[in-house]
mmCIF file of C-alpha atoms in Angstrom:
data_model
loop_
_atom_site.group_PDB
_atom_site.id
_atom_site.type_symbol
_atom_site.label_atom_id
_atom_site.label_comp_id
_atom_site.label_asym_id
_atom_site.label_seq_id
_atom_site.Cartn_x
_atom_site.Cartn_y
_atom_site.Cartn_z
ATOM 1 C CA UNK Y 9 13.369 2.937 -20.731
ATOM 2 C CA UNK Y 10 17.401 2.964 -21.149
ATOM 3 C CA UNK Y 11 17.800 5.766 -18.787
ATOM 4 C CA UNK Y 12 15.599 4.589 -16.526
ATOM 5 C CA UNK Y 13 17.479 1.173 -16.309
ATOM 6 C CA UNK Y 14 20.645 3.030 -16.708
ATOM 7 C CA UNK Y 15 19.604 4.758 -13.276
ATOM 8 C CA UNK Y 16 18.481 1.684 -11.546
ATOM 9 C CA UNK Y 17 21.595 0.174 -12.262
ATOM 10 C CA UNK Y 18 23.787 2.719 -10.733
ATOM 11 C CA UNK Y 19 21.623 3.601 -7.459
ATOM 12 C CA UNK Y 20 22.597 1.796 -4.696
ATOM 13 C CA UNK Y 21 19.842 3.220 -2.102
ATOM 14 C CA UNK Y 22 16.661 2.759 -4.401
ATOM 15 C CA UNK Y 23 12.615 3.523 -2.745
ATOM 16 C CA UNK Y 24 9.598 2.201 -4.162
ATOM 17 C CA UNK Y 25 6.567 3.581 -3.833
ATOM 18 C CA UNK Y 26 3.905 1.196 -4.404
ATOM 19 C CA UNK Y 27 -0.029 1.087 -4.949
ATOM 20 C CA UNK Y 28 -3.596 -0.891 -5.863
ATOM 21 C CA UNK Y 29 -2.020 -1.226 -9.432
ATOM 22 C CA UNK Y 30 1.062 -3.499 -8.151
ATOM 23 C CA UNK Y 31 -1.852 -5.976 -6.099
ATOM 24 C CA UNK Y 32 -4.547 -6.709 -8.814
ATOM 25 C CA UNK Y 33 -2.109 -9.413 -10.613
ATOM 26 C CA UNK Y 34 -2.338 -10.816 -7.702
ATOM 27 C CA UNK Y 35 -6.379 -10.768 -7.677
ATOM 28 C CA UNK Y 36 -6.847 -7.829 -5.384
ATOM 29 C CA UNK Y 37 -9.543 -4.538 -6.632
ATOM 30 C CA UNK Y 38 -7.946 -1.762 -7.375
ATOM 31 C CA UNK Y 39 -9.712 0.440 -5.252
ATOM 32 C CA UNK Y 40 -9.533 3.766 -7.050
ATOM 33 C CA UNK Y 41 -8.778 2.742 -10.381
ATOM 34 C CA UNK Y 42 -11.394 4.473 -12.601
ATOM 35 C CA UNK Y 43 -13.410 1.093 -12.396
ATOM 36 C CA UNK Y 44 -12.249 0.679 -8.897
ATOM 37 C CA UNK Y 45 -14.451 -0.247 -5.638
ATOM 38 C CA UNK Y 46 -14.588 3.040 -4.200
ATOM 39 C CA UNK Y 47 -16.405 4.595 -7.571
ATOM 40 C CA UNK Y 48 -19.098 1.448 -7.227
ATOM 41 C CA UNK Y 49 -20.533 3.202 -3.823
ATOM 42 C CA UNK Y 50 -19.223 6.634 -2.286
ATOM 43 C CA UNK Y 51 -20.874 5.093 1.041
ATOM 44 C CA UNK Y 52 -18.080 2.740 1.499
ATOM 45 C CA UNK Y 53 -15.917 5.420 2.539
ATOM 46 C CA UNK Y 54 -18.105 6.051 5.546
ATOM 47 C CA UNK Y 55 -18.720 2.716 6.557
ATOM 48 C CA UNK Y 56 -15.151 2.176 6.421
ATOM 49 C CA UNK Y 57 -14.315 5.622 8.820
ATOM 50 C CA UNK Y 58 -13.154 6.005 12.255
ATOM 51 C CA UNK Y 59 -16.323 7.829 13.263
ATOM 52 C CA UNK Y 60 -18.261 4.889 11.651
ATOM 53 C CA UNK Y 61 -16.213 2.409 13.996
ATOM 54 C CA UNK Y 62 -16.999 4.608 17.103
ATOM 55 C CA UNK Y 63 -20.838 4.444 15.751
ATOM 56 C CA UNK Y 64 -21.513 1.297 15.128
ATOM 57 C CA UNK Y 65 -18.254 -0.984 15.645
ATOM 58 C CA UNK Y 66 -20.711 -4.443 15.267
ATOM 59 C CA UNK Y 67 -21.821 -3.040 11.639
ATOM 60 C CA UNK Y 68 -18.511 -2.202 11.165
ATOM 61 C CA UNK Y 69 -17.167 -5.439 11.211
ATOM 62 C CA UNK Y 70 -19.447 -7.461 9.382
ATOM 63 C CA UNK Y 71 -19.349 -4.243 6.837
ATOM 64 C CA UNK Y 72 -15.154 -4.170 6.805
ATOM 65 C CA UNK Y 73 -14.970 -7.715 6.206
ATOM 66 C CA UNK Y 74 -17.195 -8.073 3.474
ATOM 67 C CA UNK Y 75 -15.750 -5.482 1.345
ATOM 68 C CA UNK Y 76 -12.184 -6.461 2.460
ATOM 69 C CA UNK Y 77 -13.085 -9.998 2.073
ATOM 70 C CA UNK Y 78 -10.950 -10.774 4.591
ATOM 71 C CA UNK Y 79 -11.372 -14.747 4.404
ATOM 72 C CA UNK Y 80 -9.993 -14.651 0.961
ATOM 73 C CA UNK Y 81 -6.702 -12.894 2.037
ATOM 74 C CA UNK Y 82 -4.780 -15.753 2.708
ATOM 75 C CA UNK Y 83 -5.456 -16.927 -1.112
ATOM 76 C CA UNK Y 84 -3.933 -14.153 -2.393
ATOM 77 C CA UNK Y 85 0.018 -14.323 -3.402
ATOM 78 C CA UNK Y 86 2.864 -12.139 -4.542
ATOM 79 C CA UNK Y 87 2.961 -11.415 -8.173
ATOM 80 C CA UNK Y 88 5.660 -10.332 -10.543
ATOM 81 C CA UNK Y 89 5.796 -6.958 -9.187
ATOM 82 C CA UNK Y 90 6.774 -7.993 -5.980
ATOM 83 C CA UNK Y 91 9.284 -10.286 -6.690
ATOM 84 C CA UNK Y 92 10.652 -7.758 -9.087
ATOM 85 C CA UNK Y 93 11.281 -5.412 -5.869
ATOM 86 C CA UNK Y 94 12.912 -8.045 -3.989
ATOM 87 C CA UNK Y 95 14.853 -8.884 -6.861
ATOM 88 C CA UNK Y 96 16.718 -5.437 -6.145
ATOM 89 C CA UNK Y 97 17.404 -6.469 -3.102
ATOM 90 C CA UNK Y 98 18.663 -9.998 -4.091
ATOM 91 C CA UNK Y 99 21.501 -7.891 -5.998
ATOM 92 C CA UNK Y 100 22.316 -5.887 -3.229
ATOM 93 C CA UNK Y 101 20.868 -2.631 -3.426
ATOM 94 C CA UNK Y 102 19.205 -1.222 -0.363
ATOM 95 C CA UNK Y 103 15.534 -1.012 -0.935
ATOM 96 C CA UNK Y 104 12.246 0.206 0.856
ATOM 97 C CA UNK Y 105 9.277 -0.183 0.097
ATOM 98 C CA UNK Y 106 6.018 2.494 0.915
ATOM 99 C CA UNK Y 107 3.688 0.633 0.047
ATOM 100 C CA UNK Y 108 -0.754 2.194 0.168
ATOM 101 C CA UNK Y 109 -1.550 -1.169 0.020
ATOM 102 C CA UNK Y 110 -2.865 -3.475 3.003
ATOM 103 C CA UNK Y 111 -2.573 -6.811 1.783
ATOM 104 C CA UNK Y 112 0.719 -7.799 3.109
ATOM 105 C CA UNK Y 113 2.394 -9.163 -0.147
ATOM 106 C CA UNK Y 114 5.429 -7.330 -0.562
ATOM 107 C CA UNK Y 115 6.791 -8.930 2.518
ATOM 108 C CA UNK Y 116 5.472 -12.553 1.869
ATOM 109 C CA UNK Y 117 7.824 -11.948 -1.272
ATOM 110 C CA UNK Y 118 10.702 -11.165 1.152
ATOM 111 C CA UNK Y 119 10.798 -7.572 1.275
ATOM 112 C CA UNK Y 120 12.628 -6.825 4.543
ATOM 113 C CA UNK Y 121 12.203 -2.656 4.626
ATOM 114 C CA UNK Y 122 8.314 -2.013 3.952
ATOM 115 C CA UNK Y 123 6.347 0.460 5.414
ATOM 116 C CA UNK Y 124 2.928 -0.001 5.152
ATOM 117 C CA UNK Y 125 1.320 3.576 4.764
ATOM 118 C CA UNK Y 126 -1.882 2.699 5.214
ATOM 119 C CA UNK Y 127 -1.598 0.186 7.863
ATOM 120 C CA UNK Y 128 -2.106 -3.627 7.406
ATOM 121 C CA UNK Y 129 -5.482 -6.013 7.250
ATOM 122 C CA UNK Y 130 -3.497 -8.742 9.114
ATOM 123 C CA UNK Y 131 -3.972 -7.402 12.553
ATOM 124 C CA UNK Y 132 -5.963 -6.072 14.542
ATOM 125 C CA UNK Y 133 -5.545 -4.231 17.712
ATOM 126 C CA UNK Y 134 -7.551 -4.131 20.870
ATOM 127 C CA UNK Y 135 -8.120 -0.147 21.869
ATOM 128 C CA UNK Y 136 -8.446 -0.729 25.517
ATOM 129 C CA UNK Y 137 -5.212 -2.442 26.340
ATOM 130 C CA UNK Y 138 -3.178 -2.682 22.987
ATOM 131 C CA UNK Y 139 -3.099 -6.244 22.784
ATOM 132 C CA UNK Y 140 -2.777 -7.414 19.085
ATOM 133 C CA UNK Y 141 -4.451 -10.379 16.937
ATOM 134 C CA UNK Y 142 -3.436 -12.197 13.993
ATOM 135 C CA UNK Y 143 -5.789 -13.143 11.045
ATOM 136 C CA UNK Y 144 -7.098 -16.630 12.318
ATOM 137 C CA UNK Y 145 -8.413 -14.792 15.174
ATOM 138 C CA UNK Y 146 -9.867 -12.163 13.312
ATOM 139 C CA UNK Y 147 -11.792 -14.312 10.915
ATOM 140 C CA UNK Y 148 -13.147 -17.007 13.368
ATOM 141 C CA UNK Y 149 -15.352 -14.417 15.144
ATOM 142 C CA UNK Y 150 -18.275 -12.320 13.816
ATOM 143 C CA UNK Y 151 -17.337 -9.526 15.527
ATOM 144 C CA UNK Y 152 -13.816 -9.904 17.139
ATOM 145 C CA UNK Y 153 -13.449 -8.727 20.748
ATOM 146 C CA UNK Y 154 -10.275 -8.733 23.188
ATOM 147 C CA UNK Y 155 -9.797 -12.492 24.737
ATOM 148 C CA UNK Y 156 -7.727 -11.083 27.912
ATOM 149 C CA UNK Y 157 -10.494 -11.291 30.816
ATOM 150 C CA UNK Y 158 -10.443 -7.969 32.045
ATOM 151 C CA UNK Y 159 -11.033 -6.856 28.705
ATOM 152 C CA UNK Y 160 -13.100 -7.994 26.183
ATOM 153 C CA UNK Y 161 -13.247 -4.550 23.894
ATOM 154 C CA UNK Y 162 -14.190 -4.611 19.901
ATOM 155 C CA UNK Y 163 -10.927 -4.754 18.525
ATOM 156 C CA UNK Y 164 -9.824 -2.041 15.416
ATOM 157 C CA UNK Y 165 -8.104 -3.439 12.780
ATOM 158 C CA UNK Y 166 -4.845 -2.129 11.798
ATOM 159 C CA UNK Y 167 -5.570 -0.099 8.719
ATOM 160 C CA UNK Y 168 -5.675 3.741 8.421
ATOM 161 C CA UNK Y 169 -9.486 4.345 8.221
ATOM 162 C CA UNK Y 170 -10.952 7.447 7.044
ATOM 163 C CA UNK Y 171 -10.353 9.856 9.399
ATOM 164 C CA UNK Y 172 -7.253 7.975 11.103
ATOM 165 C CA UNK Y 173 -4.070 9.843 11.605
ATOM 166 C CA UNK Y 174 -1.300 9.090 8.867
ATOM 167 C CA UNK Y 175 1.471 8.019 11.335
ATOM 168 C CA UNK Y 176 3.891 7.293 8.813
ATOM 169 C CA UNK Y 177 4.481 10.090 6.750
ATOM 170 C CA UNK Y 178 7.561 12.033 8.593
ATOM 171 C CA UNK Y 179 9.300 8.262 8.417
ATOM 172 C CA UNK Y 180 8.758 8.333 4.601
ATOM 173 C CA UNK Y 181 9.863 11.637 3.770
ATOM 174 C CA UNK Y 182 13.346 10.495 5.758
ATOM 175 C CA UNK Y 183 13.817 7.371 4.104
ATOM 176 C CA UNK Y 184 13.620 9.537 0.617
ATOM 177 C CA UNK Y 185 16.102 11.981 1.689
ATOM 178 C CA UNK Y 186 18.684 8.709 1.644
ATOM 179 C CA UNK Y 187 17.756 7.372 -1.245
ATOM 180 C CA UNK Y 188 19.460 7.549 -4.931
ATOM 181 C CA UNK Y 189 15.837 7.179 -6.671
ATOM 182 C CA UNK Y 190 12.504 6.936 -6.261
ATOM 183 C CA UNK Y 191 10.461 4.312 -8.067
ATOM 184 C CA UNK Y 192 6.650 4.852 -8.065
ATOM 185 C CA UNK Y 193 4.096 1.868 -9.203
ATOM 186 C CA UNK Y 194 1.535 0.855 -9.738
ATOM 187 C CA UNK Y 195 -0.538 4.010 -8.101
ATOM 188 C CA UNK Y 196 -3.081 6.639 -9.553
ATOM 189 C CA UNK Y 197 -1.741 9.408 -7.204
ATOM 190 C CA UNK Y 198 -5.081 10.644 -5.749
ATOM 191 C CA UNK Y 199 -4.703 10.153 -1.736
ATOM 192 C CA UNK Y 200 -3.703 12.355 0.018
ATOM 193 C CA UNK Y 201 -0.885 12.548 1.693
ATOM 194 C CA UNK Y 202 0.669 9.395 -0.126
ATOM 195 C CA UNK Y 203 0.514 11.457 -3.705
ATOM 196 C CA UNK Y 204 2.994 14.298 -1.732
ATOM 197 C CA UNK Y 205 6.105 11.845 -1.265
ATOM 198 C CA UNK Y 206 6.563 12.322 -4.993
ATOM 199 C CA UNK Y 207 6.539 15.866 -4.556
ATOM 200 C CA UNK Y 208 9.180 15.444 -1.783
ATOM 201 C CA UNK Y 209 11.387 13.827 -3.606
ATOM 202 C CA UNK Y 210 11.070 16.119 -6.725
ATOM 203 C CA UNK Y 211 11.759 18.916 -4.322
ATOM 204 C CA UNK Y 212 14.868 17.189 -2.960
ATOM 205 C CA UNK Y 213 16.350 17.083 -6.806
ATOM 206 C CA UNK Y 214 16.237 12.933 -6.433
ATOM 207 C CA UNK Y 215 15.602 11.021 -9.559
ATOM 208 C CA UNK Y 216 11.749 9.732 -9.975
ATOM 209 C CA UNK Y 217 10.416 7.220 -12.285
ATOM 210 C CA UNK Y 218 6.741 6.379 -12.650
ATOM 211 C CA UNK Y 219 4.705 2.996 -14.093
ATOM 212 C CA UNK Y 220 1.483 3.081 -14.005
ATOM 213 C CA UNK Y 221 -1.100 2.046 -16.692
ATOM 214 C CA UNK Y 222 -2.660 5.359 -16.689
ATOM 215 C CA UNK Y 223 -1.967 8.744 -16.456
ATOM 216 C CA UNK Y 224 -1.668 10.444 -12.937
ATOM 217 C CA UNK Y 225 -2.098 14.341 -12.062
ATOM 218 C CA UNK Y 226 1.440 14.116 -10.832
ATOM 219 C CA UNK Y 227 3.354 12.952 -13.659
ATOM 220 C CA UNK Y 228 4.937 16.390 -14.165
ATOM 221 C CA UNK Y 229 6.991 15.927 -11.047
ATOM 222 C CA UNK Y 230 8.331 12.877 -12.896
ATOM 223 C CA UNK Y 231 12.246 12.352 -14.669
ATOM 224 C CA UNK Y 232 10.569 8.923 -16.514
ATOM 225 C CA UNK Y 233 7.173 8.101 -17.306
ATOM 226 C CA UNK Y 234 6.031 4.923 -18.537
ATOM 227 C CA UNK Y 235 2.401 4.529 -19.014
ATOM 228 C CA UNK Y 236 2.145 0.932 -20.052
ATOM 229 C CA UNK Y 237 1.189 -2.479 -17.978
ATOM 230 C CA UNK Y 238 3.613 -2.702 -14.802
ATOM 231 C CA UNK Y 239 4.299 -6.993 -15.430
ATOM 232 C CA UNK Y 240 5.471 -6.607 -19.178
ATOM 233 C CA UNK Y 241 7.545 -3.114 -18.209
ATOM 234 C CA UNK Y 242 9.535 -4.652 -15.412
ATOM 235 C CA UNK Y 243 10.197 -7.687 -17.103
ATOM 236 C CA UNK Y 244 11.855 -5.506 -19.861
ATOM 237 C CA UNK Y 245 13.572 -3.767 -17.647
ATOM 238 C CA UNK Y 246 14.654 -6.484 -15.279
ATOM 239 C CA UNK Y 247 16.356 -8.707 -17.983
ATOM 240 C CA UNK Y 248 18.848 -5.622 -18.599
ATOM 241 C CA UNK Y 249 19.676 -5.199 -15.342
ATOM 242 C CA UNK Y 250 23.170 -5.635 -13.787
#
């Protein structure tokens, strides 16, 4: 825990890698946790495909939202964790954020660099002339079409679904190559190609630090470990830094 504060401290360009684990404070499943949605029914990863959408997009919907619960969103709020990260910023250190999750929290808590991996539940975008949607719009329709006249196509919302293109990646893997240290949290690891940025960095001989409540099958690739409950950790570690 010293060196690891001792190295947040002294890095000036710091990324933070971020999964489920940093969003259930906030009231959000963890997914993949060992108790995690995904485990309850294997099925859900269909559902919640591309080739699914192309199906069946009216199933889709009603489907997406309900295991999404997409009215709820707007309850949600940032938690600790977030506010931690933007902390860092507050004292001036350059920060981004790669964040798996889709709930949009890390920038309602004023994160200004995020990139969100996996795309983002608060849009939606029409596939037959790009035109995007907010959240209201998305939630006051059963199955939310395109409102420009000559349109009217489903619209896909703005998350990576199984067997979507990761568009992100290459934009990652540069942001790491600038940064001083790489601070993973609140993730199990397990997706591919999210669980190879770690590697990346490791590769690149930059400093990595991992919280997460359990163990992950990458924590060889880490400098600092910390297997212990991400709140109490950080607030340890941000009352002793400078």
């Amino acid at each position: 825990m010293d060196q690891l504060i001792q190295e947040l401290n002294q890095a000036n360009h710091i990324t933070v890698l971020t999964g489920a684990g940093v969003s259930t404070a906030s009231g959000i499943p963890d997914f993949r946790s060992s108790n995690g949605i995904w485990t309850e029914d294997e099925s859900r990863e269909y559902f919640m495909s591309n080739q699914y959408f192309h199906l069946d997009p009216n199933d889709f919907w009603k489907k997406y939202k309900d295991i999404f619960q997409l009215k709820l969103l707007r309850n949600y709020k940032p938690n600790e964790v977030h506010s931690f990260i933007h902390s860092l910023e507050e004292k001036g250190k350059k920060v981004a954020v790669i964040t798996q999750n889709v709930d949009g929290l890390h920038q309602k808590a004023g994160s200004s660099n995020v990139i969100e991996y996996h795309g983002s539940l608060t849009t939606s975008t029409c596939p037959g002339c790009g035109a995007s949607y907010d959240m209201d719009y998305i939630n006051n329709s059963v199955v939310p079409r395109c409102e420009r006249e000559t349109c009217g196509t489903i619209l896909k919302p703005d998350i990576v679904l199984f067997g979507d293109a990761i568009t992100e990646h290459d934009r990652a893997e540069a942001i790491i190559d600038q940064t001083d240290l790489v601070l993973v949290l609140g993730t199990s690891l397990l997706v591919m190609p999210f669980n190879f940025l770690p590697e990346y960095a490791y590769s690149r001989k930059i400093p990595t630090a991992l919280i997460n409540r359990e163990e992950t099958p990458k924590d060889r690739l880490f400098h600092y470990v910390i297997h212990d409950d991400l709140i109490s950790t950080l607030q340890q570690i941000e009352g002793q830094l400078t």
